[in-house]
Amino acid sequence: MDVIELLPRLHLLRFPVGQAYLWRDGEELTLIDAGTIGSGRPVADAVTALGHAPREVRRVVLTHFHEDHAGGAGEFAALSGAEVLAHHLDAPFVRGELPGPPPRFEDWERPLHAAAARHLPPGTPVPPSSVTEVTDGDVLGFGGGAHVVHVPGHTDGSIALYLPARGVLFTGDTVAAAPADGTPVPGVFNLDRDRLLASVGRLADLGAEVACFGHGAPVLSGATAALRALVPESSR
């Protein structure tokens, strides 16, 4: 796992598939997404290497239920005591009460998904014993107030987190960066691509300066313009 400083308060934790983000408010930390199965201990070790105790991570906010984002949440919560938060529509899948619905693949997405799946570790995630459910419009206690933005399309309960006081947006898999050149692109492996594109439009209207994606390099300046470029002409 790579640990990359993006801003003085923000680090990127990059896994073989997907990534998470660690936000710092003084001695209190927030983890956005938790990586794949088995990522709990590496995340805890990364927190320690940055000079913090895992127990200083007060919350893990999951952008959606997919295993490359939520797989490590239970393990890390057990190690740190962190609260796990997820949108109420995805929470049953995070808790392991129900199997999550599979994506509706475009034909061209199938080989991409098969290639990514080869890098997912085997096993069954340990679900958090308790998941706090959030919904659109909630404001969480980090980053000067983190606004929960419901962005359905990738999953029904996908969320983004916007920190208006900092101009920082965490998009989850609603937006990604293309591996070839880092250009932002709409997310793939979705339940409903049309709803996802509508959600991209909502994110473009927030006015973010920095955008942190579920996959690929973040945009550290001019994020709003980059997001608006993804919105279909008919939706502008």
mmCIF file of C-alpha atoms in Angstrom:
data_model
loop_
_atom_site.group_PDB
_atom_site.id
_atom_site.type_symbol
_atom_site.label_atom_id
_atom_site.label_comp_id
_atom_site.label_asym_id
_atom_site.label_seq_id
_atom_site.Cartn_x
_atom_site.Cartn_y
_atom_site.Cartn_z
ATOM 1 C CA MET A 1 0.000 0.000 0.000
ATOM 2 C CA ASP A 2 1.283 3.463 -0.936
ATOM 3 C CA VAL A 3 0.769 6.443 1.387
ATOM 4 C CA ILE A 4 0.842 9.795 -0.421
ATOM 5 C CA GLU A 5 0.440 13.263 1.104
ATOM 6 C CA LEU A 6 -1.962 15.322 -1.014
ATOM 7 C CA LEU A 7 -2.514 18.258 1.340
ATOM 8 C CA PRO A 8 -1.223 18.993 4.858
ATOM 9 C CA ARG A 9 -4.415 17.432 6.291
ATOM 10 C CA LEU A 10 -4.983 14.759 3.661
ATOM 11 C CA HIS A 11 -3.270 11.515 2.681
ATOM 12 C CA LEU A 12 -4.096 9.046 -0.065
ATOM 13 C CA LEU A 13 -3.846 5.331 0.806
ATOM 14 C CA ARG A 14 -3.460 3.427 -2.462
ATOM 15 C CA PHE A 15 -4.187 -0.302 -2.627
ATOM 16 C CA PRO A 16 -3.647 -2.704 -5.548
ATOM 17 C CA VAL A 17 -7.330 -2.085 -6.338
ATOM 18 C CA GLY A 18 -8.915 1.165 -5.219
ATOM 19 C CA GLN A 19 -7.870 3.653 -2.590
ATOM 20 C CA ALA A 20 -8.890 5.344 0.625
ATOM 21 C CA TYR A 21 -8.263 8.772 2.122
ATOM 22 C CA LEU A 22 -7.184 9.839 5.591
ATOM 23 C CA TRP A 23 -8.265 13.306 6.768
ATOM 24 C CA ARG A 24 -6.757 14.944 9.868
ATOM 25 C CA ASP A 25 -8.324 17.513 12.195
ATOM 26 C CA GLY A 26 -5.689 18.039 14.875
ATOM 27 C CA GLU A 27 -5.408 14.693 16.650
ATOM 28 C CA GLU A 28 -8.717 13.390 15.275
ATOM 29 C CA LEU A 29 -8.702 11.411 12.034
ATOM 30 C CA THR A 30 -11.350 10.314 9.556
ATOM 31 C CA LEU A 31 -10.942 7.493 7.033
ATOM 32 C CA ILE A 32 -12.926 7.710 3.811
ATOM 33 C CA ASP A 33 -13.324 4.146 2.504
ATOM 34 C CA ALA A 34 -11.343 1.212 3.870
ATOM 35 C CA GLY A 35 -9.922 -0.850 1.030
ATOM 36 C CA THR A 36 -10.322 -4.525 0.297
ATOM 37 C CA ILE A 37 -10.524 -7.508 2.610
ATOM 38 C CA GLY A 38 -7.349 -7.645 4.687
ATOM 39 C CA SER A 39 -6.654 -3.894 4.499
ATOM 40 C CA GLY A 40 -7.492 -3.182 8.140
ATOM 41 C CA ARG A 41 -4.014 -3.953 9.517
ATOM 42 C CA PRO A 42 -2.104 -2.147 6.723
ATOM 43 C CA VAL A 43 -4.285 0.928 7.236
ATOM 44 C CA ALA A 44 -3.648 0.819 10.979
ATOM 45 C CA ASP A 45 0.097 0.498 10.329
ATOM 46 C CA ALA A 46 -0.040 3.482 7.947
ATOM 47 C CA VAL A 47 -1.811 5.580 10.586
ATOM 48 C CA THR A 48 0.885 4.639 13.091
ATOM 49 C CA ALA A 49 3.668 5.489 10.629
ATOM 50 C CA LEU A 50 2.128 8.951 10.223
ATOM 51 C CA GLY A 51 2.497 9.511 13.971
ATOM 52 C CA HIS A 52 -1.015 8.696 15.141
ATOM 53 C CA ALA A 53 -2.614 5.872 17.046
ATOM 54 C CA PRO A 54 -5.330 3.896 15.206
ATOM 55 C CA ARG A 55 -7.772 4.847 17.973
ATOM 56 C CA GLU A 56 -7.460 8.475 16.815
ATOM 57 C CA VAL A 57 -9.438 7.476 13.704
ATOM 58 C CA ARG A 58 -12.913 8.281 15.002
ATOM 59 C CA ARG A 59 -14.934 7.310 11.956
ATOM 60 C CA VAL A 60 -14.779 5.368 8.704
ATOM 61 C CA VAL A 61 -17.130 6.812 6.080
ATOM 62 C CA LEU A 62 -17.909 4.409 3.239
ATOM 63 C CA THR A 63 -18.827 5.896 -0.124
ATOM 64 C CA HIS A 64 -20.563 2.629 -1.106
ATOM 65 C CA PHE A 65 -20.685 -1.074 -0.318
ATOM 66 C CA HIS A 66 -18.376 -2.567 -2.976
ATOM 67 C CA GLU A 67 -15.676 -4.835 -1.597
ATOM 68 C CA ASP A 68 -12.745 -2.692 -2.738
ATOM 69 C CA HIS A 69 -14.090 0.158 -0.585
ATOM 70 C CA ALA A 70 -15.849 -1.534 2.324
ATOM 71 C CA GLY A 71 -13.980 -4.852 2.560
ATOM 72 C CA GLY A 72 -11.513 -3.660 5.192
ATOM 73 C CA ALA A 73 -13.995 -1.646 7.283
ATOM 74 C CA GLY A 74 -14.862 -4.334 9.816
ATOM 75 C CA GLU A 75 -11.242 -5.293 10.444
ATOM 76 C CA PHE A 76 -10.118 -1.695 10.857
ATOM 77 C CA ALA A 77 -13.080 -0.862 13.115
ATOM 78 C CA ALA A 78 -12.138 -3.814 15.336
ATOM 79 C CA LEU A 79 -8.546 -2.580 15.553
ATOM 80 C CA SER A 80 -9.340 1.091 16.130
ATOM 81 C CA GLY A 81 -12.806 1.324 17.650
ATOM 82 C CA ALA A 82 -13.823 3.655 14.810
ATOM 83 C CA GLU A 83 -17.472 4.196 13.982
ATOM 84 C CA VAL A 84 -18.465 3.007 10.501
ATOM 85 C CA LEU A 85 -20.907 5.133 8.497
ATOM 86 C CA ALA A 86 -22.737 4.286 5.268
ATOM 87 C CA HIS A 87 -25.793 5.494 3.395
ATOM 88 C CA HIS A 88 -28.957 3.790 4.585
ATOM 89 C CA LEU A 89 -29.534 2.152 1.185
ATOM 90 C CA ASP A 90 -26.094 0.489 1.181
ATOM 91 C CA ALA A 91 -25.840 -0.209 4.931
ATOM 92 C CA PRO A 92 -27.517 -3.669 4.796
ATOM 93 C CA PHE A 93 -24.862 -4.816 2.316
ATOM 94 C CA VAL A 94 -22.045 -3.349 4.417
ATOM 95 C CA ARG A 95 -23.391 -5.195 7.471
ATOM 96 C CA GLY A 96 -23.560 -8.432 5.504
ATOM 97 C CA GLU A 97 -27.314 -8.794 5.995
ATOM 98 C CA LEU A 98 -27.951 -9.028 2.253
ATOM 99 C CA PRO A 99 -25.855 -9.582 -0.868
ATOM 100 C CA GLY A 100 -25.398 -6.376 -2.798
ATOM 101 C CA PRO A 101 -26.789 -6.165 -6.340
ATOM 102 C CA PRO A 102 -24.177 -6.701 -9.079
ATOM 103 C CA PRO A 103 -23.364 -3.974 -11.598
ATOM 104 C CA ARG A 104 -25.092 -3.868 -14.969
ATOM 105 C CA PHE A 105 -22.029 -4.092 -17.139
ATOM 106 C CA GLU A 106 -21.578 -2.452 -20.493
ATOM 107 C CA ASP A 107 -19.968 -4.993 -22.857
ATOM 108 C CA TRP A 108 -16.704 -3.062 -22.901
ATOM 109 C CA GLU A 109 -16.573 -3.053 -19.080
ATOM 110 C CA ARG A 110 -16.529 -6.835 -18.658
ATOM 111 C CA PRO A 111 -12.821 -7.407 -19.417
ATOM 112 C CA LEU A 112 -11.897 -4.428 -17.238
ATOM 113 C CA HIS A 113 -13.857 -5.858 -14.317
ATOM 114 C CA ALA A 114 -12.351 -9.317 -14.806
ATOM 115 C CA ALA A 115 -8.842 -7.841 -14.758
ATOM 116 C CA ALA A 116 -9.552 -5.880 -11.566
ATOM 117 C CA ALA A 117 -11.143 -8.894 -9.869
ATOM 118 C CA ARG A 118 -7.894 -10.845 -10.234
ATOM 119 C CA HIS A 119 -6.319 -8.425 -7.748
ATOM 120 C CA LEU A 120 -9.044 -8.723 -5.105
ATOM 121 C CA PRO A 121 -7.944 -10.927 -2.178
ATOM 122 C CA PRO A 122 -10.069 -13.989 -1.431
ATOM 123 C CA GLY A 123 -12.090 -14.353 1.728
ATOM 124 C CA THR A 124 -15.147 -12.951 3.432
ATOM 125 C CA PRO A 125 -15.104 -9.477 4.995
ATOM 126 C CA VAL A 126 -15.854 -9.171 8.681
ATOM 127 C CA PRO A 127 -18.880 -6.873 8.826
ATOM 128 C CA PRO A 128 -18.835 -4.073 11.393
ATOM 129 C CA SER A 129 -20.978 -4.981 14.384
ATOM 130 C CA SER A 130 -22.699 -1.635 14.035
ATOM 131 C CA VAL A 131 -23.030 0.712 11.089
ATOM 132 C CA THR A 132 -24.325 4.248 11.543
ATOM 133 C CA GLU A 133 -26.649 5.118 8.688
ATOM 134 C CA VAL A 134 -26.420 8.509 7.006
ATOM 135 C CA THR A 135 -28.516 10.215 4.367
ATOM 136 C CA ASP A 136 -28.378 13.108 1.930
ATOM 137 C CA GLY A 137 -27.824 16.454 3.633
ATOM 138 C CA ASP A 138 -26.281 15.114 6.838
ATOM 139 C CA VAL A 139 -23.246 17.064 8.030
ATOM 140 C CA LEU A 140 -20.484 15.022 9.648
ATOM 141 C CA GLY A 141 -18.087 16.354 12.251
ATOM 142 C CA PHE A 142 -14.829 16.613 10.355
ATOM 143 C CA GLY A 143 -13.186 18.975 7.903
ATOM 144 C CA GLY A 144 -15.175 21.942 9.180
ATOM 145 C CA GLY A 145 -18.415 20.095 8.379
ATOM 146 C CA ALA A 146 -18.537 17.327 5.781
ATOM 147 C CA HIS A 147 -21.751 17.332 3.779
ATOM 148 C CA VAL A 148 -23.164 13.960 2.748
ATOM 149 C CA VAL A 149 -24.254 14.111 -0.903
ATOM 150 C CA HIS A 150 -26.348 11.213 -2.202
ATOM 151 C CA VAL A 151 -25.066 10.305 -5.670
ATOM 152 C CA PRO A 152 -26.963 7.194 -6.846
ATOM 153 C CA GLY A 153 -25.979 5.402 -10.001
ATOM 154 C CA HIS A 154 -22.845 3.453 -9.161
ATOM 155 C CA THR A 155 -24.870 1.910 -6.350
ATOM 156 C CA ASP A 156 -28.228 3.017 -5.020
ATOM 157 C CA GLY A 157 -26.618 4.213 -1.790
ATOM 158 C CA SER A 158 -23.454 5.817 -3.143
ATOM 159 C CA ILE A 159 -22.440 9.023 -1.410
ATOM 160 C CA ALA A 160 -19.911 11.775 -1.916
ATOM 161 C CA LEU A 161 -18.532 13.948 0.869
ATOM 162 C CA TYR A 162 -18.029 17.674 0.349
ATOM 163 C CA LEU A 163 -16.041 19.868 2.734
ATOM 164 C CA PRO A 164 -17.079 23.407 1.718
ATOM 165 C CA ALA A 165 -14.781 25.018 4.264
ATOM 166 C CA ARG A 166 -11.838 23.317 2.535
ATOM 167 C CA GLY A 167 -13.115 23.036 -1.035
ATOM 168 C CA VAL A 168 -12.451 19.271 -0.960
ATOM 169 C CA LEU A 169 -14.762 16.674 -2.496
ATOM 170 C CA PHE A 170 -14.589 12.889 -2.128
ATOM 171 C CA THR A 171 -16.528 11.385 -5.043
ATOM 172 C CA GLY A 172 -16.291 7.667 -4.361
ATOM 173 C CA ASP A 173 -16.731 5.771 -7.624
ATOM 174 C CA THR A 174 -19.117 8.279 -9.172
ATOM 175 C CA VAL A 175 -16.022 9.745 -10.849
ATOM 176 C CA ALA A 176 -12.611 8.187 -11.535
ATOM 177 C CA ALA A 177 -9.376 9.195 -13.203
ATOM 178 C CA ALA A 178 -8.400 7.383 -16.387
ATOM 179 C CA PRO A 179 -5.254 5.309 -15.782
ATOM 180 C CA ALA A 180 -3.662 6.357 -19.066
ATOM 181 C CA ASP A 181 -3.524 10.105 -18.501
ATOM 182 C CA GLY A 182 -5.373 10.926 -15.273
ATOM 183 C CA THR A 183 -8.292 12.592 -17.049
ATOM 184 C CA PRO A 184 -11.478 12.493 -14.934
ATOM 185 C CA VAL A 185 -14.146 10.165 -16.330
ATOM 186 C CA PRO A 186 -17.572 9.010 -15.130
ATOM 187 C CA GLY A 187 -17.391 5.903 -12.965
ATOM 188 C CA VAL A 188 -17.752 2.394 -14.396
ATOM 189 C CA PHE A 189 -19.408 -0.856 -13.218
ATOM 190 C CA ASN A 190 -22.650 0.926 -12.362
ATOM 191 C CA LEU A 191 -26.188 -0.077 -11.505
ATOM 192 C CA ASP A 192 -27.592 2.798 -13.587
ATOM 193 C CA ARG A 193 -25.316 4.886 -15.806
ATOM 194 C CA ASP A 194 -27.952 7.544 -16.505
ATOM 195 C CA ARG A 195 -28.437 8.161 -12.792
ATOM 196 C CA LEU A 196 -24.665 8.228 -12.358
ATOM 197 C CA LEU A 197 -24.309 10.955 -14.993
ATOM 198 C CA ALA A 198 -27.022 12.978 -13.246
ATOM 199 C CA SER A 199 -25.052 12.564 -10.014
ATOM 200 C CA VAL A 200 -21.878 13.801 -11.716
ATOM 201 C CA GLY A 201 -23.834 16.941 -12.601
ATOM 202 C CA ARG A 202 -24.787 17.429 -8.976
ATOM 203 C CA LEU A 203 -21.149 17.145 -7.924
ATOM 204 C CA ALA A 204 -20.105 19.653 -10.603
ATOM 205 C CA ASP A 205 -22.455 22.215 -9.065
ATOM 206 C CA LEU A 206 -20.828 22.075 -5.622
ATOM 207 C CA GLY A 207 -17.878 24.317 -6.472
ATOM 208 C CA ALA A 208 -15.062 22.052 -5.284
ATOM 209 C CA GLU A 209 -11.440 22.950 -5.875
ATOM 210 C CA VAL A 210 -10.054 19.479 -5.031
ATOM 211 C CA ALA A 211 -11.674 16.200 -6.083
ATOM 212 C CA CYS A 212 -10.579 12.846 -4.656
ATOM 213 C CA PHE A 213 -11.754 9.809 -6.605
ATOM 214 C CA GLY A 214 -12.246 6.180 -5.666
ATOM 215 C CA HIS A 215 -9.789 5.166 -8.404
ATOM 216 C CA GLY A 216 -7.023 7.198 -9.973
ATOM 217 C CA ALA A 217 -5.131 10.382 -9.259
ATOM 218 C CA PRO A 218 -7.041 13.198 -7.524
ATOM 219 C CA VAL A 219 -7.509 16.626 -9.069
ATOM 220 C CA LEU A 220 -5.807 19.081 -6.713
ATOM 221 C CA SER A 221 -6.943 22.303 -8.401
ATOM 222 C CA GLY A 222 -9.737 23.331 -10.742
ATOM 223 C CA ALA A 223 -11.927 20.354 -9.875
ATOM 224 C CA THR A 224 -15.209 22.074 -10.683
ATOM 225 C CA ALA A 225 -14.223 22.704 -14.289
ATOM 226 C CA ALA A 226 -12.997 19.118 -14.629
ATOM 227 C CA LEU A 227 -16.306 17.765 -13.333
ATOM 228 C CA ARG A 228 -18.429 20.070 -15.488
ATOM 229 C CA ALA A 229 -16.637 18.750 -18.560
ATOM 230 C CA LEU A 230 -18.141 15.313 -17.798
ATOM 231 C CA VAL A 231 -21.745 16.502 -17.737
ATOM 232 C CA PRO A 232 -23.626 15.778 -20.984
ATOM 233 C CA GLU A 233 -24.655 18.887 -22.933
ATOM 234 C CA SER A 234 -28.314 17.967 -22.541
ATOM 235 C CA SER A 235 -27.972 18.108 -18.751
ATOM 236 C CA ARG A 236 -26.204 21.446 -18.479
#
